Coordinates of C-alpha atoms in Angstrom, one line a residue:
M3 CA 16.6 14.7 -54.5
S4 CA 18.5 17.7 -53.3
M5 CA 21.1 17.5 -50.6
A6 CA 22.3 20.5 -48.6
K7 CA 25.8 21.6 -49.7
H8 CA 28.4 22.3 -47.1
A9 CA 31.3 23.8 -49.1
F10 CA 32.4 27.0 -47.5
A11 CA 32.1 30.2 -49.6
H12 CA 34.6 33.1 -48.9
P13 CA 33.0 36.4 -49.9
A14 CA 35.0 39.5 -49.7
T15 CA 34.9 41.3 -46.3
P16 CA 35.8 45.0 -45.7
I17 CA 39.3 45.4 -44.4
R18 CA 38.1 47.5 -41.4
T19 CA 35.8 44.6 -40.3
R20 CA 38.7 42.2 -40.6
L21 CA 41.0 44.4 -38.5
L22 CA 38.3 44.9 -35.9
L23 CA 37.6 41.2 -35.6
G24 CA 41.3 40.5 -35.4
A25 CA 41.8 42.9 -32.6
I26 CA 38.8 41.5 -30.7
F27 CA 40.2 38.0 -30.8
G28 CA 43.7 39.2 -30.0
L29 CA 45.1 36.7 -32.6
G30 CA 47.2 39.1 -34.6
L31 CA 45.4 37.6 -37.7
V32 CA 43.0 39.0 -40.2
V33 CA 39.7 37.2 -39.6
A34 CA 36.5 37.3 -41.6
W35 CA 33.3 35.5 -40.9
T36 CA 31.5 33.4 -43.5
F37 CA 27.8 32.7 -43.1
Q38 CA 26.1 30.1 -45.3
E39 CA 22.3 30.2 -45.0
Q40 CA 21.7 26.8 -46.7
S41 CA 23.9 24.8 -44.2
Q42 CA 23.5 27.2 -41.3
T43 CA 27.3 27.0 -40.9
L44 CA 29.3 29.8 -39.4
L45 CA 33.1 29.6 -39.5
P46 CA 35.9 32.1 -39.5
D47 CA 37.6 32.6 -42.8
F48 CA 41.3 32.6 -41.9
Q49 CA 43.9 33.9 -44.3
G50 CA 45.9 30.8 -44.6
P51 CA 45.6 27.3 -43.0
A52 CA 42.5 26.6 -41.0
P53 CA 42.3 24.3 -37.9
W54 CA 39.9 21.8 -39.4
S55 CA 39.9 19.1 -42.1
G56 CA 38.6 19.5 -45.6
K57 CA 35.8 16.9 -45.2
R58 CA 32.2 18.0 -45.3
F59 CA 29.9 17.9 -42.3
L60 CA 28.4 14.4 -42.1
S61 CA 24.9 15.9 -42.5
D62 CA 22.3 15.1 -45.1
S63 CA 18.6 16.0 -45.0
D64 CA 17.8 12.6 -46.7
E65 CA 19.7 10.6 -44.1
F66 CA 18.0 9.3 -40.9
Q67 CA 18.7 6.9 -38.0
F68 CA 16.4 4.4 -36.4
V69 CA 16.8 1.5 -33.9
V70 CA 15.7 -2.1 -34.2
V71 CA 15.0 -4.0 -31.0
S72 CA 15.1 -7.8 -30.9
D73 CA 13.5 -10.6 -28.7
R74 CA 12.5 -9.4 -25.2
T75 CA 10.9 -12.8 -24.3
G76 CA 11.5 -16.5 -24.7
G77 CA 13.3 -16.8 -21.4
H78 CA 12.6 -13.1 -20.4
R79 CA 15.3 -11.6 -18.2
E80 CA 13.8 -9.0 -16.0
G81 CA 14.7 -5.4 -16.6
V82 CA 16.9 -5.8 -19.7
F83 CA 14.4 -4.5 -22.2
A84 CA 13.5 -1.5 -19.9
K85 CA 17.2 -0.8 -19.7
A86 CA 17.5 -0.9 -23.5
L87 CA 14.6 1.6 -23.8
R88 CA 16.3 4.0 -21.4
K89 CA 19.5 3.8 -23.5
I90 CA 17.6 4.3 -26.7
N91 CA 16.2 7.6 -25.3
D92 CA 19.8 8.6 -24.6
V93 CA 21.0 8.1 -28.2
R94 CA 17.8 9.6 -29.7
P95 CA 17.0 7.8 -32.9
E96 CA 14.0 9.0 -35.0
F97 CA 12.0 5.9 -34.3
V98 CA 12.2 2.3 -33.2
V99 CA 11.1 -0.9 -35.0
S100 CA 10.8 -4.3 -33.3
V101 CA 11.1 -7.9 -34.7
G102 CA 8.7 -9.5 -32.3
D103 CA 8.5 -11.6 -29.1
L104 CA 7.4 -8.7 -27.0
I105 CA 5.5 -10.7 -24.3
E106 CA 5.8 -14.2 -23.0
G107 CA 2.3 -15.3 -24.1
G108 CA 1.7 -19.0 -24.6
T109 CA -1.3 -19.1 -22.2
E110 CA -5.1 -19.3 -22.5
D111 CA -5.5 -17.0 -19.6
L112 CA -6.7 -13.8 -21.3
E113 CA -6.3 -11.8 -18.1
Q114 CA -2.7 -12.8 -17.9
V115 CA -2.3 -11.8 -21.6
G116 CA -3.9 -8.5 -20.8
R117 CA -1.5 -7.9 -17.9
E118 CA 1.5 -8.7 -20.1
W119 CA 0.5 -6.3 -22.9
K120 CA -0.3 -3.6 -20.3
E121 CA 3.2 -4.0 -18.9
F122 CA 4.8 -3.9 -22.3
R123 CA 2.8 -0.8 -23.5
H124 CA 3.8 0.9 -20.3
L125 CA 7.5 0.2 -21.2
V126 CA 6.9 1.6 -24.7
D127 CA 5.4 4.7 -23.2
T128 CA 8.8 5.6 -21.7
L129 CA 10.2 6.1 -25.2
R130 CA 10.5 9.6 -26.6
M131 CA 10.0 8.5 -30.2
R132 CA 7.6 6.3 -32.1
F133 CA 7.6 2.5 -31.8
F134 CA 6.5 0.1 -34.5
Y135 CA 5.1 -3.3 -33.4
V136 CA 6.0 -6.5 -35.3
P137 CA 4.5 -9.8 -34.0
G138 CA 6.5 -12.8 -33.0
N139 CA 5.5 -16.4 -32.0
H140 CA 5.3 -15.4 -28.4
D141 CA 2.8 -12.6 -29.3
I142 CA 0.6 -14.5 -31.7
W143 CA 0.7 -18.2 -30.7
A144 CA -2.9 -19.1 -31.3
P145 CA -6.0 -17.8 -33.0
E146 CA -7.3 -16.1 -29.8
A147 CA -3.9 -14.4 -29.4
R148 CA -4.1 -13.1 -32.9
K149 CA -7.5 -11.6 -32.1
Q150 CA -6.0 -10.0 -29.0
W151 CA -3.3 -8.5 -31.2
V152 CA -5.8 -7.1 -33.8
K153 CA -7.9 -5.7 -30.9
R154 CA -4.9 -3.8 -29.5
F155 CA -2.7 -3.0 -32.6
G156 CA -4.8 -3.6 -35.7
P157 CA -3.2 -5.5 -38.7
T158 CA -0.5 -8.1 -38.1
Y159 CA 1.4 -6.9 -41.2
Y160 CA 1.6 -3.5 -42.8
H161 CA 4.0 -1.0 -44.5
F162 CA 5.0 2.6 -44.2
L163 CA 7.2 5.1 -46.1
Y164 CA 9.8 7.4 -44.5
K165 CA 11.9 9.7 -46.6
N166 CA 11.3 7.6 -49.6
V167 CA 12.3 4.4 -47.9
L168 CA 9.8 1.5 -47.8
F169 CA 9.3 -0.3 -44.5
L170 CA 7.6 -3.8 -44.7
C171 CA 6.6 -5.2 -41.3
L172 CA 5.5 -8.8 -41.8
N173 CA 3.9 -11.6 -39.7
T174 CA 5.7 -15.0 -39.7
E175 CA 2.8 -16.6 -37.7
D176 CA 0.2 -16.1 -40.5
G177 CA -2.4 -18.8 -40.0
E178 CA 0.1 -21.3 -38.8
P179 CA 3.6 -21.1 -37.3
S180 CA 6.6 -20.1 -39.4
R181 CA 4.6 -19.1 -42.4
I182 CA 3.7 -16.1 -44.5
G183 CA 0.2 -16.9 -45.9
P184 CA -1.0 -16.3 -49.5
D185 CA -2.9 -13.1 -48.6
Q186 CA 0.2 -11.6 -47.0
V187 CA 2.3 -12.7 -50.0
A188 CA -0.2 -10.8 -52.2
F189 CA 0.0 -7.8 -49.9
V190 CA 3.8 -7.7 -50.3
K191 CA 3.7 -8.0 -54.1
Q192 CA 1.0 -5.2 -54.3
T193 CA 3.0 -2.9 -52.0
L194 CA 6.2 -3.4 -53.9
E195 CA 4.5 -2.8 -57.2
A196 CA 2.9 0.4 -55.8
N197 CA 6.3 1.7 -54.7
P198 CA 8.7 1.1 -57.5
G199 CA 10.8 4.3 -57.1
V200 CA 11.8 4.1 -53.4
R201 CA 15.5 4.3 -52.7
W202 CA 15.6 1.3 -50.4
T203 CA 13.3 -1.4 -49.0
L204 CA 13.6 -2.6 -45.4
V205 CA 11.9 -5.8 -44.3
F206 CA 11.1 -6.7 -40.6
L207 CA 9.8 -10.1 -39.5
H208 CA 10.3 -12.3 -36.5
K209 CA 11.6 -15.6 -37.8
P210 CA 14.4 -15.7 -40.3
L211 CA 12.2 -17.6 -42.9
W212 CA 14.9 -17.5 -45.5
D213 CA 16.6 -20.2 -43.5
Y214 CA 13.4 -22.3 -43.3
E215 CA 11.7 -24.7 -45.6
D216 CA 10.3 -23.5 -48.9
R217 CA 6.7 -23.8 -47.7
S218 CA 7.2 -20.8 -45.3
G219 CA 6.2 -18.4 -48.1
W220 CA 9.5 -16.6 -48.0
A221 CA 10.5 -17.7 -51.5
E222 CA 7.5 -15.8 -52.9
V223 CA 8.4 -12.7 -50.9
E224 CA 12.0 -12.8 -52.0
E225 CA 10.8 -13.2 -55.6
S226 CA 8.7 -10.1 -55.3
L227 CA 11.6 -8.2 -53.9
G228 CA 13.5 -9.1 -57.1
G229 CA 16.5 -7.0 -57.9
R230 CA 15.5 -4.0 -55.9
P231 CA 18.0 -3.1 -53.1
H232 CA 16.7 -4.3 -49.8
T233 CA 17.8 -5.3 -46.2
V234 CA 16.0 -7.8 -43.9
F235 CA 16.0 -7.9 -40.1
A236 CA 14.7 -10.9 -38.1
G237 CA 15.2 -12.4 -34.6
H238 CA 13.7 -15.5 -32.9
R239 CA 16.8 -17.7 -32.6
H240 CA 18.5 -15.4 -29.9
R241 CA 21.7 -15.7 -31.8
Y242 CA 23.2 -13.0 -34.1
V243 CA 24.2 -14.1 -37.6
S244 CA 24.5 -11.9 -40.7
Y245 CA 23.8 -13.4 -44.1
Q246 CA 24.6 -12.2 -47.6
R247 CA 21.9 -13.2 -50.1
T248 CA 22.7 -12.1 -53.7
Q249 CA 23.6 -8.4 -53.2
N250 CA 21.6 -7.9 -50.0
K251 CA 22.3 -8.2 -46.3
Y252 CA 20.0 -10.2 -44.0
Y253 CA 20.4 -9.9 -40.2
Q254 CA 19.3 -12.5 -37.6
L255 CA 19.6 -10.4 -34.5
A256 CA 20.5 -11.6 -31.0
T257 CA 18.4 -10.5 -27.9
T258 CA 17.2 -7.5 -26.1
G259 CA 16.4 -9.3 -22.9
G260 CA 15.4 -12.7 -24.2
G261 CA 17.0 -15.9 -22.9
S262 CA 20.7 -16.0 -23.7
S263 CA 23.9 -17.5 -22.5
L264 CA 25.5 -14.1 -23.1
A265 CA 28.6 -15.9 -24.3
G266 CA 29.6 -12.9 -26.3
P267 CA 29.8 -11.5 -29.9
L268 CA 32.0 -14.3 -31.2
H269 CA 29.2 -16.7 -30.2
G270 CA 26.5 -14.3 -31.5
R271 CA 24.9 -14.3 -28.0
F272 CA 24.6 -10.8 -26.4
D273 CA 22.1 -8.1 -25.6
H274 CA 22.0 -5.3 -28.1
V275 CA 20.0 -2.8 -30.1
T276 CA 20.7 -2.3 -33.8
W277 CA 21.4 1.3 -34.9
V278 CA 20.6 1.8 -38.6
T279 CA 21.6 4.9 -40.6
L280 CA 19.9 5.2 -44.0
T281 CA 22.4 6.9 -46.3
R282 CA 22.2 7.6 -50.1
E283 CA 24.1 4.4 -50.6
G284 CA 21.9 2.3 -48.4
P285 CA 21.7 1.3 -44.7
V286 CA 24.8 1.4 -42.5
V287 CA 24.2 -1.0 -39.6
A288 CA 25.9 -1.0 -36.1
H289 CA 25.0 -3.2 -33.2
L290 CA 25.2 -1.4 -29.8
K291 CA 25.7 -3.7 -26.8
L292 CA 23.7 -2.4 -24.0
D293 CA 26.7 -2.3 -21.7
G294 CA 28.4 0.0 -24.2
I295 CA 25.7 2.7 -24.1
L296 CA 26.1 4.9 -21.0
D297 CA 23.7 7.6 -19.7
G298 CA 25.3 11.0 -20.2
D299 CA 24.6 11.8 -16.5
L300 CA 26.3 8.6 -15.2
P301 CA 27.8 9.2 -12.8
T302 CA 26.5 12.4 -11.3
Q303 CA 28.7 14.2 -8.8
A304 CA 26.5 12.7 -6.0
M305 CA 26.9 9.2 -7.4
A306 CA 30.6 9.7 -7.7
N307 CA 30.9 10.8 -4.1
L308 CA 28.8 7.9 -3.0
T309 CA 30.8 5.5 -5.0
D310 CA 34.1 6.8 -3.5
R311 CA 32.7 6.6 0.0
L312 CA 31.5 3.0 -0.5
G313 CA 34.8 2.1 -2.1
N314 CA 36.5 3.0 1.2
A315 CA 33.9 1.3 3.3
Y316 CA 35.0 -2.3 2.9
D317 CA 38.1 -4.3 3.5
I318 CA 38.9 -7.8 2.4
R319 CA 42.0 -9.7 3.5
I320 CA 43.0 -13.2 2.7
E321 CA 45.5 -14.7 5.1
S322 CA 48.5 -16.8 4.1
I323 CA 47.9 -20.5 3.9
S324 CA 48.9 -22.1 7.2
A325 CA 49.9 -25.8 7.0
Q326 CA 48.2 -28.1 9.5
S327 CA 49.6 -31.4 8.1
A328 CA 51.7 -32.6 5.3
T329 CA 48.8 -32.4 2.9
Q330 CA 46.4 -29.9 4.3
G331 CA 46.1 -26.3 5.5
Q332 CA 43.7 -23.4 5.7
T333 CA 43.3 -19.8 5.0
L334 CA 40.9 -17.3 6.5
I335 CA 39.1 -14.6 4.6
H336 CA 38.4 -11.5 6.6
I337 CA 35.5 -9.2 5.3
K338 CA 34.8 -5.9 7.0
N339 CA 31.9 -3.7 6.0
R340 CA 31.9 -0.2 7.5
A341 CA 29.0 1.1 5.3
E342 CA 25.4 1.6 6.5
I343 CA 24.1 -0.9 3.9
P344 CA 24.9 -4.6 3.3
L345 CA 27.9 -5.7 1.4
Q346 CA 27.7 -8.6 -1.0
V347 CA 31.0 -10.5 -1.7
G348 CA 31.5 -13.2 -4.3
L349 CA 34.7 -15.2 -4.4
R350 CA 35.9 -17.8 -6.9
W351 CA 39.3 -19.5 -6.7
E352 CA 41.1 -19.9 -10.0
F353 CA 42.4 -23.2 -11.1
H354 CA 45.7 -24.2 -9.5
D355 CA 47.8 -27.3 -10.4
R356 CA 48.7 -27.9 -6.8
F357 CA 46.1 -26.5 -4.4
R358 CA 42.5 -27.7 -4.0
P359 CA 40.4 -25.2 -2.0
T360 CA 37.1 -26.0 -0.4
P361 CA 34.7 -24.3 -0.9
Y362 CA 35.8 -23.6 -4.4
A363 CA 33.4 -20.6 -4.6
L364 CA 31.4 -18.7 -2.1
S365 CA 28.8 -15.8 -1.8
K366 CA 28.5 -13.9 1.4
T367 CA 26.3 -11.0 2.5
V368 CA 28.0 -8.9 5.3
A369 CA 25.6 -6.8 7.3
A370 CA 26.1 -3.0 7.7
G371 CA 28.9 -2.3 10.2
S372 CA 30.0 -5.8 10.7
T373 CA 32.8 -8.3 10.0
E374 CA 32.7 -11.8 8.7
V375 CA 35.5 -14.4 8.8
V376 CA 35.3 -17.4 6.3
R377 CA 37.5 -20.5 6.7
V378 CA 38.7 -22.2 3.5
L379 CA 40.3 -25.7 3.6
V380 CA 43.3 -26.1 1.3
E381 CA 44.6 -29.5 0.3
W382 CA 47.6 -30.7 -1.8
S383 CA 49.3 -33.9 -2.7
Q384 CA 52.0 -35.2 -0.3
D385 CA 54.5 -35.7 -3.2
Q386 CA 54.3 -32.0 -4.2
R387 CA 57.2 -29.9 -2.8
L388 CA 55.6 -26.6 -2.1
T389 CA 57.6 -23.3 -1.5
S390 CA 56.8 -19.7 -0.7
Q391 CA 56.5 -19.2 -4.4
D392 CA 53.2 -21.1 -4.5
A393 CA 50.1 -18.9 -4.2
L394 CA 46.4 -19.6 -4.8
P395 CA 44.6 -16.7 -6.8
A396 CA 41.0 -15.7 -6.1
E397 CA 38.7 -13.4 -8.1
V398 CA 36.6 -11.4 -5.7
I399 CA 33.7 -9.1 -6.5
A400 CA 32.4 -6.7 -3.8
T401 CA 29.0 -5.1 -4.4
Y402 CA 26.8 -2.5 -2.8
E403 CA 23.2 -1.8 -3.9
P404 CA 22.4 1.8 -2.8
E405 CA 18.7 2.6 -2.9
D406 CA 19.2 5.9 -4.6
M407 CA 21.3 4.5 -7.5
A408 CA 19.8 2.7 -10.6
Q409 CA 22.4 0.0 -10.6
P410 CA 24.7 -1.8 -8.1
V411 CA 28.3 -0.5 -7.5
S412 CA 30.9 -3.3 -7.8
W413 CA 34.7 -3.7 -7.5
Q414 CA 36.6 -6.7 -8.9
R415 CA 39.9 -7.6 -7.4
T416 CA 42.4 -10.5 -7.6
F417 CA 43.7 -11.7 -4.2
Y418 CA 46.3 -14.4 -3.4
A419 CA 46.4 -16.9 -0.6
A420 CA 50.2 -17.4 -0.6
L421 CA 52.3 -20.0 1.2
E422 CA 54.4 -17.6 3.1
Q423 CA 57.1 -19.6 4.8
N424 CA 59.4 -16.7 5.9
P425 CA 62.4 -18.1 4.1
V426 CA 65.8 -17.7 5.8
I427 CA 68.4 -15.6 4.0
E428 CA 71.5 -17.7 3.2
R429 CA 74.7 -16.6 5.0
V430 CA 77.9 -16.5 3.0
A431 CA 81.5 -15.8 3.9
K432 CA 82.6 -12.2 4.1
G433 CA 84.3 -11.2 0.9
S434 CA 82.7 -13.9 -1.2
M435 CA 80.4 -11.5 -2.9
T436 CA 81.7 -9.0 -5.5
L437 CA 79.4 -6.1 -6.1
D438 CA 79.6 -5.6 -9.9
G439 CA 76.0 -5.9 -11.0
R440 CA 76.8 -9.1 -13.0
L441 CA 75.7 -11.9 -10.6
D442 CA 78.6 -14.2 -11.6
D443 CA 79.1 -15.1 -7.9
W444 CA 75.5 -16.0 -7.2
S445 CA 74.8 -19.7 -6.9
S446 CA 71.0 -19.3 -7.5
L447 CA 68.1 -16.8 -7.8
P448 CA 65.3 -18.9 -6.3
F449 CA 62.5 -16.3 -6.4
S450 CA 60.6 -15.5 -9.5
L451 CA 58.2 -13.0 -10.9
A452 CA 56.8 -15.5 -13.5
R453 CA 53.4 -15.1 -11.8
P454 CA 53.2 -11.5 -10.6
Q455 CA 50.6 -11.1 -7.9
Q456 CA 49.6 -7.6 -9.1
L457 CA 49.8 -5.6 -12.3
T458 CA 49.4 -1.9 -12.4
G459 CA 49.4 0.5 -15.3
D460 CA 48.6 -0.7 -18.8
T461 CA 48.1 -4.4 -17.8
S462 CA 47.7 -5.5 -21.4
A463 CA 51.2 -4.5 -22.1
W464 CA 52.6 -7.6 -20.4
Q465 CA 52.1 -10.8 -22.5
G466 CA 53.6 -13.2 -20.0
P467 CA 57.1 -14.5 -19.0
Q468 CA 58.2 -14.6 -22.6
D469 CA 57.7 -10.8 -22.7
L470 CA 59.4 -10.0 -19.4
Q471 CA 60.7 -12.2 -16.6
L472 CA 62.5 -11.4 -13.3
D473 CA 64.3 -13.7 -10.9
F474 CA 66.0 -12.6 -7.7
G475 CA 67.7 -13.9 -4.6
L476 CA 69.0 -12.7 -1.2
V477 CA 72.2 -13.6 0.7
Q478 CA 74.0 -11.9 3.6
D479 CA 77.4 -11.7 5.1
G480 CA 78.5 -10.0 8.4
E481 CA 78.3 -6.6 6.8
F482 CA 75.7 -6.5 4.0
L483 CA 72.4 -7.8 2.8
Y484 CA 72.7 -8.5 -0.9
V485 CA 69.8 -8.6 -3.4
G486 CA 70.5 -9.9 -6.9
V487 CA 68.1 -9.5 -9.8
R488 CA 68.1 -10.8 -13.3
V489 CA 65.7 -9.3 -15.8
K490 CA 65.0 -11.0 -19.2
D491 CA 63.2 -8.5 -21.5
D492 CA 62.5 -9.0 -25.1
Q493 CA 62.8 -5.3 -25.7
W494 CA 64.8 -3.3 -23.2
I495 CA 63.9 0.4 -23.3
H496 CA 66.6 2.7 -22.0
R497 CA 66.4 6.5 -22.4
G498 CA 69.5 8.2 -21.0
G499 CA 68.9 11.4 -19.0
T500 CA 65.3 10.7 -18.1
T501 CA 63.7 9.3 -15.0
S502 CA 62.7 5.7 -14.7
A503 CA 59.1 6.5 -15.3
Y504 CA 59.7 6.4 -19.0
Q505 CA 62.0 3.4 -19.3
D506 CA 62.4 -0.2 -18.0
S507 CA 63.5 -0.3 -14.4
V508 CA 63.3 -2.2 -11.1
V509 CA 62.3 -0.9 -7.7
L510 CA 63.3 -2.7 -4.4
H511 CA 60.9 -2.0 -1.5
L512 CA 62.1 -2.7 2.0
D513 CA 60.3 -2.5 5.3
P514 CA 62.9 -3.4 7.9
Q515 CA 60.6 -3.7 10.9
Q516 CA 59.0 -6.6 12.8
P517 CA 55.9 -7.4 10.8
D518 CA 52.6 -7.2 12.6
E519 CA 49.1 -7.0 11.5
G520 CA 48.3 -3.7 13.2
K521 CA 51.1 -1.9 11.4
N522 CA 50.7 -3.3 7.9
A523 CA 46.9 -3.9 7.5
A524 CA 45.2 -1.4 5.2
G525 CA 43.3 1.4 7.0
V526 CA 40.2 3.2 6.0
A527 CA 42.0 5.4 3.5
R528 CA 44.5 2.6 2.7
T529 CA 47.5 4.8 3.2
T530 CA 51.1 3.9 2.7
I531 CA 52.7 1.7 5.4
E532 CA 54.5 3.8 8.0
K533 CA 58.1 3.1 7.1
V534 CA 58.5 1.8 3.7
R535 CA 62.0 2.8 2.5
P536 CA 62.8 1.8 -1.0
P537 CA 66.5 2.4 -1.6
A538 CA 66.1 3.8 -5.1
R539 CA 64.7 3.4 -8.6
V540 CA 67.5 1.8 -10.6
I541 CA 68.0 2.2 -14.3
P542 CA 70.9 0.0 -15.6
P543 CA 73.0 1.7 -18.2
S544 CA 73.3 0.4 -21.7
T545 CA 77.1 0.1 -21.9
V546 CA 78.8 0.5 -18.5
G547 CA 78.6 -1.3 -15.2
N548 CA 77.5 1.5 -12.9
A549 CA 73.8 2.0 -12.4
I550 CA 72.0 5.3 -12.7
V551 CA 70.0 6.1 -9.5
D552 CA 67.0 8.3 -9.6
P553 CA 67.6 10.8 -6.7
T554 CA 63.9 11.5 -6.1
Q555 CA 63.5 8.3 -4.1
K556 CA 64.3 7.9 -0.4
R557 CA 67.3 5.7 0.3
I558 CA 68.6 3.8 3.3
E559 CA 72.0 5.2 4.0
G560 CA 75.1 3.4 2.6
V561 CA 73.2 1.4 0.0
R562 CA 75.2 0.6 -3.1
I563 CA 73.5 -0.4 -6.4
L564 CA 75.1 -1.6 -9.6
G565 CA 73.7 -2.8 -12.8
A566 CA 74.9 -4.3 -16.1
P567 CA 73.4 -5.2 -19.4
S568 CA 73.1 -8.9 -20.5
T569 CA 72.4 -10.6 -23.7
D570 CA 68.7 -10.8 -23.1
G571 CA 68.1 -7.9 -20.6
Y572 CA 70.0 -6.7 -17.6
T573 CA 71.1 -7.6 -14.1
L574 CA 71.2 -5.6 -10.8
E575 CA 72.9 -5.9 -7.4
W576 CA 72.1 -4.1 -4.1
A577 CA 74.4 -4.1 -1.1
I578 CA 72.5 -2.8 2.0
P579 CA 74.5 -2.3 5.2
H580 CA 73.1 -4.1 8.3
A581 CA 74.3 -1.0 10.2
S582 CA 71.6 1.0 8.4
L583 CA 68.8 -1.5 9.1
D584 CA 69.5 -2.3 12.7
P585 CA 68.7 1.2 14.1
I586 CA 65.3 1.1 12.6
Q587 CA 64.3 -1.9 14.8
G588 CA 66.5 -0.8 17.7
V589 CA 68.2 -4.2 17.8
P590 CA 70.0 -6.3 15.3
W591 CA 67.3 -6.9 12.7
E592 CA 65.8 -10.4 12.5
T593 CA 63.1 -10.0 9.9
L594 CA 62.3 -7.6 7.1
R595 CA 59.6 -7.3 4.5
L596 CA 60.6 -7.1 0.9
N597 CA 58.9 -6.5 -2.4
L598 CA 60.1 -6.0 -6.0
T599 CA 58.5 -4.1 -8.9
V600 CA 59.7 -4.3 -12.5
R601 CA 58.5 -1.7 -15.0
D602 CA 58.1 -2.8 -18.7
V603 CA 57.8 0.0 -21.2
D604 CA 56.6 -0.5 -24.8
A605 CA 58.9 0.9 -27.4
L606 CA 56.2 2.1 -29.8
T607 CA 53.4 3.4 -27.7
G608 CA 55.2 4.3 -24.5
S609 CA 52.6 2.3 -22.5
R610 CA 53.9 1.1 -19.1
V611 CA 53.0 -1.8 -16.9
D612 CA 54.4 -2.5 -13.4
L613 CA 54.7 -6.2 -12.3
W614 CA 54.6 -6.7 -8.6
W615 CA 56.2 -9.8 -6.9
R616 CA 53.7 -9.3 -4.1
P617 CA 50.8 -6.9 -4.1
R618 CA 51.6 -3.3 -3.5
W619 CA 51.7 -2.8 0.2
E620 CA 49.3 0.1 0.5
T621 CA 46.5 -1.8 -1.4
M622 CA 43.8 -4.0 0.0
E623 CA 45.2 -7.0 -1.8
S624 CA 48.4 -6.9 0.2
N625 CA 48.8 -9.5 3.0
P626 CA 50.8 -8.2 5.9
E627 CA 52.7 -11.5 6.1
S628 CA 53.8 -11.4 2.4
G629 CA 57.4 -11.1 1.5
V630 CA 58.8 -11.5 5.0
F631 CA 62.4 -12.9 5.2
R632 CA 64.4 -14.0 8.2
R633 CA 68.0 -13.1 9.0
S634 CA 68.5 -15.7 11.7
N635 CA 68.6 -19.5 11.1
P636 CA 66.0 -21.1 13.4
A637 CA 65.3 -24.8 13.0
V638 CA 62.4 -24.6 10.5
A639 CA 61.1 -27.0 8.0
Q640 CA 62.3 -26.2 4.5
N641 CA 59.1 -27.3 2.9
L642 CA 55.7 -28.6 3.9
N643 CA 56.5 -32.2 3.2
E644 CA 58.8 -32.2 6.2
L645 CA 56.2 -31.1 8.7

C-alpha cells in the first residue's frame, strides 16, 4: 500500500524570483517556494535554518479515525448521550460504532418500544457521519425484541471493511443471554477466512464475553481470530477496564449516559467516547471524557457577556459566628439575587473538628430581584477553647440557568464562618520593643496562616504548612503599633533588584477605620474598599537586616519595616505610628482591620501562590467583620467558655 510522502524537495529557483520574493516579504532573506503536488504542501525554502521541526506531517491516506460509544441505558441519565453526539460532531470522526444498550427496553409494550427506538433514531439523525448499530441486552431482551430489531435494522450481527480493516459487529444475546450461538460462530469463522489479508481486525460486542463462562461461545470466536492482530471493544458493566490477552488489547468501556457513580477514571466510572485512530501499526486508542470536549463556539461573545453580567448579579455573605451560650451560636447566610432569573445556591459545610453546623447542607432558590437570609445553628463542646483562629469552611455553588444557553452557568467558592472576637492588642511598655526584624523581644505570635482562608494564583503551588507557614502577632506601646511576622519556607526565593511579584514576600493590609457593613460589604462591581492602605510590599534581604521596600505601594507615613533571614525562612517587623492612624478616624483610633498575604514562589517554574489570612477584602468571600482588632481594653471574655 502506498503512503503519501512528505519530504520537502528543494528545486532550483531563478535568482530574480528569489530576490523579488525576498523584497516582497521584507525579510532581507533569499526565499524560494517549494510546491509538492503529491502532498499538497507549500512551504518557503529558506537558505539556512527553517522555523519548523524535521518531523513529517502526521498525515497518511491509509489512516482513519472513528469513535466508539458505550452504554446509553441501564440507568439512563437524561441528556448525556445527546450531549455526546453533539461533541462527536465537533471532533468529526469518519464514523461511529456502538457497543449496545441503546434503549431501556425490558417491556412487552411494543408501543413503548417503538417510542424508545424513534427517540434513539432521532438522536442518531443529529450525527453528521455514519452510525453502526450493535445490539445489547437492553435492545434484544426477548424473542419479540429481536424481531423488532430485525424489522428496523436487519441482522443482529454483521461485518464490513474500511480501508482494508475488518470490522466484526457481534450479538451477545444470540438465542439466550450472554451467548454467541453456533450460527454466529460459523459466521465469524467464515468471515475471517474470507478476509485473510486485512491489516487489522476490530471486534465490537456488548458483553465482555472473554470474562464469562466458556459456554458463552467466545472461546470459539477467539480461536477463529487466532494469531491475527485484533482489538476488541465491549461495554455492559458500566466500568472501564483494559485487558491484555496474548498480544491483543481488549477494552471494557465505561458509559455514555448509562447508570454510573461517576467516581472517576481511577474507579473506571465516567462518561466518555472512545477515539480510535487506525495507523499502519494498529489502533491508537484514546478515551475522551465528555467534560473534556468543548464546542468551538463555547462561549460566544454573547454568552461571555451574559456570563459576566450574571457573575455580578449575585452576592453571598456569611456572617461571623455569634455566640449565644457556652456551647452554641449561629451564623446568617445572606443571598442577594439582582438578576432577572432565579438563582440556585447549594452550600455544604466541610468537616470541622470543633464546630457542628445545622443544617449541614442546604439548597436554596432565590427569586429574581430578591434576597434570602438563612440561619445556621453552630454547636461545639463546652471543653473546647475556641479563639478567633477558628473558622468553619463552606463550599458554595451559585447557578443560573438562562433560557438561551445550552447549559447552566455556575460559580464555586469557598466561604468561612469565622469566630471573630475582635481581639485586643496587647499593650507593652514604651522602649520594650526593639525594631530589628528579628522578633527576639516578642513573647508570642498567636495568629497563624496554617489554614489560609483564600488562595489566589497557582493554588496547586502550596502543599500545606510544611511547604510554607506564617505566624504573626500585634502589640502596641504609647507611640507605635507593632506587627511581627515569622515565615517558615522550605525554599525561600529572593531575587535582588526585582519587585516582589517574582519572589517570596509578605504584604500587610490595614484599614484604620471603624468597621461597618455599609463601607466594607462588596458592591455590584465588587470594587476595592474605600481606604485600604497597605504600608508596603516587603522583601527581606538575604544577608542584612534592613528590608527592601517596593516603592510602588502606598504607605502610611512614618511606617518602618525591617526584615531578617532565619534558619528556615525569614522574619519581619512593622512599626506604625499611632499619629499616622489617628487622623484617618478623626479621633484616637480604637479599632482597625488587618489582613496579611504571603507570596510563595516556586524556584523551578516561577509559579506563584498568594496565601490570605482572611479573604481578600474586595472579594465576595470577605466578611466585613473579619480581621478587626481593638486598641482599647474593654472587659471582654477571652474565649467563649467564659460567656
